[in-house]
Short mmCIF file of C-alpha atoms in Angstrom, two decimals:
data_model
loop_
_atom_site.label_atom_id
_atom_site.label_comp_id
_atom_site.label_asym_id
_atom_site.label_seq_id
_atom_site.Cartn_x
_atom_site.Cartn_y
_atom_site.Cartn_z
CA MET S 1 -12.11 23.01 2.73
CA ASP S 2 -14.80 23.38 0.13
CA ALA S 3 -14.21 22.11 -3.37
CA GLY S 4 -14.01 24.68 -6.12
CA PRO S 5 -16.38 24.81 -9.08
CA GLU S 6 -14.37 22.16 -10.90
CA GLY S 7 -14.01 19.82 -7.93
CA THR S 8 -10.33 20.52 -7.41
CA GLY S 9 -10.61 21.96 -3.92
CA THR S 10 -9.78 25.52 -5.03
CA GLY S 11 -12.86 27.22 -3.60
CA PRO S 12 -13.17 29.19 -0.37
CA GLY S 13 -11.21 27.53 2.40
CA GLU S 14 -10.82 27.86 6.14
CA PRO S 15 -7.59 29.68 7.04
CA GLY S 16 -7.65 28.43 10.64
CA LEU S 17 -8.19 24.81 9.72
CA ALA S 18 -4.52 23.80 9.94
CA GLU S 19 -4.20 25.19 13.47
CA ALA S 20 -7.47 23.54 14.49
CA VAL S 21 -6.09 20.20 13.25
CA ARG S 22 -2.85 20.72 15.17
CA SER S 23 -4.82 21.57 18.31
CA LEU S 24 -6.86 18.40 17.94
CA THR S 25 -3.68 16.38 17.35
CA ARG S 26 -2.16 17.71 20.58
CA ALA S 27 -5.35 16.92 22.47
CA LEU S 28 -5.45 13.35 21.14
CA ALA S 29 -1.75 12.77 21.84
CA GLY S 30 -2.31 13.53 25.51
CA ALA S 31 -5.74 11.96 25.83
CA ARG S 32 -6.38 9.47 28.63
CA VAL S 33 -9.00 6.78 28.24
CA SER S 34 -8.89 5.28 31.71
CA GLY S 35 -12.25 5.42 33.41
CA ILE S 36 -14.25 5.04 30.19
CA ASP S 37 -16.50 1.99 30.17
CA ASP S 38 -16.29 -0.61 27.40
CA ALA S 39 -19.21 0.82 25.44
CA GLY S 40 -17.60 4.24 25.62
CA LEU S 41 -14.25 2.86 24.48
CA LEU S 42 -15.82 1.24 21.42
CA ASP S 43 -17.62 4.48 20.67
CA LEU S 44 -14.31 6.34 20.95
CA VAL S 45 -12.55 3.86 18.65
CA GLU S 46 -15.32 4.23 16.07
CA GLY S 47 -15.17 8.00 16.28
CA LEU S 48 -11.41 8.03 15.88
CA GLU S 49 -11.62 5.70 12.87
CA LEU S 50 -14.16 7.99 11.21
CA LEU S 51 -11.88 10.92 12.00
CA VAL S 52 -8.92 9.19 10.34
CA ARG S 53 -10.97 8.54 7.22
CA ALA S 54 -12.35 12.06 7.05
CA ALA S 55 -8.82 13.35 7.59
CA GLY S 56 -7.68 11.19 4.68
CA ALA S 57 -10.25 12.86 2.42
CA ALA S 58 -9.26 16.33 3.62
CA SER S 59 -5.59 15.49 3.11
CA ALA S 60 -6.26 14.28 -0.43
CA ARG S 61 -8.03 17.52 -1.27
CA ALA S 62 -5.28 19.59 0.33
CA GLN S 63 -2.56 17.73 -1.59
CA VAL S 64 -4.33 18.25 -4.91
CA THR S 65 -4.93 21.93 -4.16
CA PHE S 66 -1.28 22.39 -3.17
CA GLY S 67 -0.08 20.71 -6.35
CA ALA S 68 -2.35 22.83 -8.56
CA SER S 69 -1.25 26.00 -6.75
CA GLN S 70 2.42 25.18 -7.21
CA VAL S 71 2.00 24.46 -10.90
CA ALA S 72 0.03 27.68 -11.41
CA ALA S 73 2.65 29.73 -9.55
CA GLN S 74 5.45 28.23 -11.61
CA ALA S 75 3.53 28.93 -14.82
CA ARG S 76 3.29 32.60 -13.83
CA GLU S 77 7.04 32.60 -13.19
CA GLY S 78 7.72 31.28 -16.68
CA VAL S 79 8.86 27.79 -15.68
CA PRO S 80 8.64 25.46 -18.73
CA ALA S 81 5.59 23.21 -18.68
CA SER S 82 7.76 20.06 -18.60
CA ARG S 83 9.34 21.17 -15.30
CA ARG S 84 6.31 22.46 -13.44
CA GLY S 85 5.36 20.59 -10.30
CA ARG S 86 8.51 18.49 -10.10
CA ALA S 87 9.15 19.38 -6.46
CA VAL S 88 5.55 18.89 -5.33
CA ALA S 89 6.07 15.27 -4.25
CA ASP S 90 9.24 16.22 -2.35
CA ASP S 91 7.43 18.99 -0.47
CA LEU S 92 4.53 16.69 0.35
CA ALA S 93 6.94 13.97 1.46
CA THR S 94 8.45 16.36 3.99
CA ALA S 95 5.02 17.41 5.23
CA ARG S 96 3.77 13.84 5.47
CA ARG S 97 6.93 12.34 6.98
CA THR S 98 7.25 9.82 4.18
CA SER S 99 9.38 9.13 1.11
CA PRO S 100 9.03 11.06 -2.15
CA TYR S 101 8.00 7.79 -3.83
CA TRP S 102 5.05 7.27 -1.51
CA ALA S 103 4.19 10.97 -1.55
CA GLY S 104 4.02 10.89 -5.34
CA ARG S 105 1.99 7.71 -5.33
CA GLU S 106 -0.48 9.11 -2.81
CA LEU S 107 -0.73 12.38 -4.76
CA THR S 108 -1.61 10.48 -7.91
CA ALA S 109 -4.36 8.65 -6.03
CA ALA S 110 -5.56 11.91 -4.48
CA ARG S 111 -5.86 13.58 -7.88
CA ALA S 112 -7.92 10.68 -9.18
CA LEU S 113 -10.22 10.76 -6.16
CA VAL S 114 -10.74 14.51 -6.14
CA THR S 115 -11.05 15.13 -9.88
CA GLU S 116 -12.38 11.90 -11.39
CA MET S 117 -13.97 9.71 -8.71
CA PRO S 118 -16.43 11.76 -6.65
CA ALA S 119 -18.41 8.78 -5.34
CA THR S 120 -15.32 7.02 -4.00
CA PHE S 121 -14.08 10.30 -2.53
CA ALA S 122 -17.44 10.86 -0.83
CA ALA S 123 -17.29 7.33 0.60
CA LEU S 124 -13.86 8.10 2.07
CA ALA S 125 -15.01 11.40 3.57
CA ALA S 126 -18.07 9.70 5.08
CA GLY S 127 -15.96 6.93 6.60
CA THR S 128 -17.42 4.15 4.48
CA ILE S 129 -13.96 3.16 3.21
CA SER S 130 -10.43 3.73 4.47
CA PRO S 131 -7.71 5.82 2.79
CA ALA S 132 -5.90 2.62 1.80
CA GLN S 133 -9.05 1.20 0.19
CA ALA S 134 -9.65 4.45 -1.68
CA ARG S 135 -6.09 4.38 -3.04
CA LEU S 136 -6.47 0.78 -4.18
CA VAL S 137 -9.64 1.69 -6.08
CA THR S 138 -7.78 4.44 -7.93
CA GLU S 139 -4.94 2.05 -8.72
CA ALA S 140 -7.36 -0.59 -10.01
CA THR S 141 -8.75 1.99 -12.46
CA THR S 142 -5.58 3.93 -13.21
CA CYS S 143 -5.36 2.97 -16.89
CA LEU S 144 -8.96 3.86 -17.73
CA ASP S 145 -9.77 7.11 -19.51
CA PRO S 146 -11.67 9.67 -17.37
CA GLY S 147 -15.06 8.74 -18.81
CA ASP S 148 -14.66 5.02 -18.12
CA ARG S 149 -13.19 5.73 -14.71
CA ALA S 150 -16.18 7.89 -13.81
CA GLN S 151 -18.47 5.07 -14.88
CA VAL S 152 -16.67 2.58 -12.65
CA ASP S 153 -16.77 5.08 -9.80
CA SER S 154 -20.53 5.55 -10.12
CA ARG S 155 -21.30 1.84 -10.39
CA LEU S 156 -18.94 0.88 -7.57
CA ALA S 157 -20.49 3.28 -5.06
CA GLY S 158 -23.35 0.97 -4.07
CA SER S 159 -21.07 -1.95 -3.18
CA LEU S 160 -18.62 -0.19 -0.85
CA GLU S 161 -20.60 -0.28 2.39
CA GLY S 162 -19.40 -3.13 4.58
CA ALA S 163 -17.17 -4.66 1.90
CA SER S 164 -13.67 -5.94 2.66
CA THR S 165 -10.60 -4.56 0.92
CA LYS S 166 -10.35 -7.72 -1.18
CA GLN S 167 -14.00 -7.42 -2.25
CA ILE S 168 -13.66 -3.72 -3.10
CA VAL S 169 -10.56 -4.24 -5.23
CA ALA S 170 -12.10 -7.26 -6.98
CA ALA S 171 -15.26 -5.29 -7.77
CA ALA S 172 -13.24 -2.34 -9.10
CA ARG S 173 -11.16 -4.61 -11.34
CA ALA S 174 -14.23 -6.44 -12.60
CA LEU S 175 -15.88 -3.15 -13.53
CA ALA S 176 -12.68 -1.91 -15.17
CA TYR S 177 -12.66 -5.03 -17.34
CA GLU S 178 -16.35 -4.62 -18.12
CA VAL S 179 -16.05 -1.03 -19.36
CA ASP S 180 -12.78 -1.55 -21.26
CA PRO S 181 -12.12 -5.26 -21.93
CA ALA S 182 -9.64 -4.71 -24.74
CA GLY S 183 -7.60 -2.27 -22.68
CA PHE S 184 -7.69 -4.60 -19.68
CA VAL S 185 -6.27 -7.49 -21.70
CA GLY S 186 -3.63 -5.28 -23.26
CA ARG S 187 -2.52 -3.99 -19.88
CA ALA S 188 -2.36 -7.53 -18.51
CA ARG S 189 -0.02 -8.54 -21.30
CA ALA S 190 2.17 -5.50 -20.77
CA ALA S 191 2.26 -6.05 -17.00
CA ALA S 192 3.75 -9.52 -17.49
CA ALA S 193 6.95 -7.81 -18.58
CA GLU S 194 7.25 -6.37 -15.06
CA ARG S 195 7.38 -9.77 -13.37
CA GLY S 196 10.14 -10.20 -10.82
CA VAL S 197 11.22 -11.31 -7.37
CA SER S 198 12.19 -9.17 -4.39
CA VAL S 199 13.13 -9.64 -0.75
CA ARG S 200 12.76 -7.31 2.21
CA PRO S 201 13.39 -7.60 5.94
CA ALA S 202 10.70 -8.68 8.41
CA PRO S 203 10.79 -8.68 12.22
CA ASP S 204 12.48 -11.41 14.26
CA VAL S 205 15.18 -12.28 11.72
CA MET S 206 12.67 -13.21 9.04
CA GLY S 207 12.48 -12.08 5.44
CA LEU S 208 9.63 -11.56 3.00
CA LEU S 209 10.30 -13.11 -0.42
CA SER S 210 7.82 -11.74 -2.97
CA ALA S 211 7.25 -12.77 -6.56
CA ARG S 212 5.29 -10.58 -8.98
CA LEU S 213 3.88 -13.02 -11.53
CA PRO S 214 1.05 -13.27 -14.03
CA ALA S 215 -1.98 -14.41 -12.05
CA PRO S 216 -2.23 -17.93 -13.60
CA GLN S 217 1.41 -18.66 -12.76
CA ALA S 218 1.03 -17.27 -9.23
CA ILE S 219 -2.07 -19.37 -8.56
CA ALA S 220 -0.48 -22.48 -10.06
CA THR S 221 2.64 -22.05 -7.91
CA HIS S 222 0.57 -21.65 -4.76
CA GLN S 223 -1.59 -24.67 -5.58
CA VAL S 224 1.43 -26.91 -6.17
CA LEU S 225 2.95 -25.89 -2.85
CA ARG S 226 -0.35 -26.37 -1.02
CA ALA S 227 -0.95 -29.79 -2.60
CA HIS S 228 2.50 -30.90 -1.43
CA ALA S 229 1.82 -29.56 2.07
CA GLU S 230 -1.56 -31.26 2.34
CA GLY S 231 -0.02 -34.56 1.22
CA ALA S 232 2.76 -34.26 3.78
CA ARG S 233 0.28 -33.47 6.53
CA ALA S 234 -1.84 -36.47 5.58
CA ALA S 235 1.29 -38.62 5.84
CA GLY S 236 1.85 -37.45 9.41
CA ASP S 237 4.26 -34.53 9.05
CA PRO S 238 3.81 -32.39 12.20
CA ARG S 239 4.60 -29.09 10.48
CA THR S 240 1.76 -26.67 9.68
CA LEU S 241 0.58 -26.17 6.11
CA ASN S 242 2.28 -22.78 5.93
CA GLN S 243 5.54 -24.20 7.26
CA LEU S 244 5.45 -27.07 4.80
CA MET S 245 4.70 -24.74 1.89
CA ALA S 246 7.54 -22.41 2.86
CA ASP S 247 10.02 -25.26 3.31
CA GLU S 248 9.03 -26.82 -0.01
CA LEU S 249 9.46 -23.51 -1.80
CA VAL S 250 12.99 -23.18 -0.44
CA ALA S 251 13.78 -26.80 -1.33
CA ARG S 252 12.56 -26.48 -4.91
CA VAL S 253 14.32 -23.18 -5.56
CA THR S 254 17.65 -24.00 -3.91
CA GLY S 255 17.79 -27.75 -4.42
CA GLY S 256 18.42 -28.36 -0.73
CA SER S 257 16.08 -29.01 2.17
CA VAL S 258 15.67 -26.64 5.09
CA VAL S 259 16.66 -29.43 7.49
CA ASP S 260 19.85 -30.39 5.64
CA GLY S 261 20.97 -26.84 5.05
CA ILE S 262 21.35 -24.94 1.79
CA ASP S 263 24.56 -24.83 -0.23
CA VAL S 264 24.20 -21.22 -1.36
CA GLU S 265 26.68 -18.41 -0.79
CA VAL S 266 25.40 -15.35 1.09
CA GLY S 267 27.18 -12.16 2.09
CA LEU S 268 27.79 -11.75 5.82
CA VAL S 269 29.77 -8.84 7.29
CA LEU S 270 30.82 -9.07 10.94
CA THR S 271 33.62 -7.98 13.23
CA ASP S 272 36.43 -10.29 14.27
CA ALA S 273 35.24 -9.89 17.87
CA THR S 274 31.82 -11.26 16.94
CA LEU S 275 33.36 -14.11 14.96
CA LEU S 276 36.11 -15.16 17.37
CA ALA S 277 35.46 -13.70 20.80
CA GLY S 278 31.71 -14.03 21.27
CA ASP S 279 31.03 -10.29 21.02
CA PRO S 280 27.25 -9.65 20.81
CA ALA S 281 27.55 -7.04 18.07
CA ALA S 282 25.20 -7.91 15.20
CA ALA S 283 26.46 -8.97 11.80
CA ASP S 284 25.07 -7.62 8.54
CA LEU S 285 23.42 -10.05 6.14
CA THR S 286 23.63 -8.67 2.60
CA GLY S 287 20.16 -7.95 1.28
CA TYR S 288 18.58 -8.15 4.72
CA GLY S 289 20.30 -6.11 7.42
CA PRO S 290 21.29 -6.82 11.05
CA LEU S 291 21.60 -10.48 12.05
CA PRO S 292 22.00 -11.36 15.77
CA ALA S 293 25.46 -12.62 16.58
CA ASP S 294 24.32 -15.97 17.99
CA LEU S 295 22.58 -16.85 14.73
#
């Protein structure tokens, strides 16, 4: 799909492209790699990775073009400007097999890449960076005006090759601060109001406890936990540093040690058969999900 004169992907396209992609998808789904030597397997993996990245660029352009087309069609139909494009994220969510939240988030990133960040978009299409890295660059520059964002995009281009995700995001943030220091500081102060704690399930009856904090507080918290863990290890505690840090976090927040148990009420829903008769049906731990009966 060729970009239009304004870089929005509205120029001449390829009507058979969607079917060609579906044909390739079917071929890959049934592909067998047995019999390929190791060098060939690595070559295949590299080719597939480049394909995924090029597909990410093509998808971004297609999403932006679809959104622009929908808004234009609704304008012709007399839909008020404030309501145009409201269903775009829902339609894209269905097409992408994802949630409307993530579809909207990805569409926002795609618009930035296609319309404001040509160097980053070109790096994605060429396979220099991944779709996730490209999205993180757009998010690191989201509050910049188009001119400043374009400047960051141009200056960042030379440092993308071979860089890790952490390095790319750090470079993008540093450039964002350099081109708009006052705005960067203001946004940092506003972001502190969004601090919070959340929990979500993880495999094997584990949970991920996340805290969104101002960076100095986050670093200080981590350093305190690590200093405790290093001291305990030096004193002969057999637990790993990560285990010690996790256990100390629980102890400081709840007031009870992991070994002694925690005197905190949690919600647990289970059948009487599970409770009294040893039935293996899982219980439901409020805020987490299924909990094996034996636990």
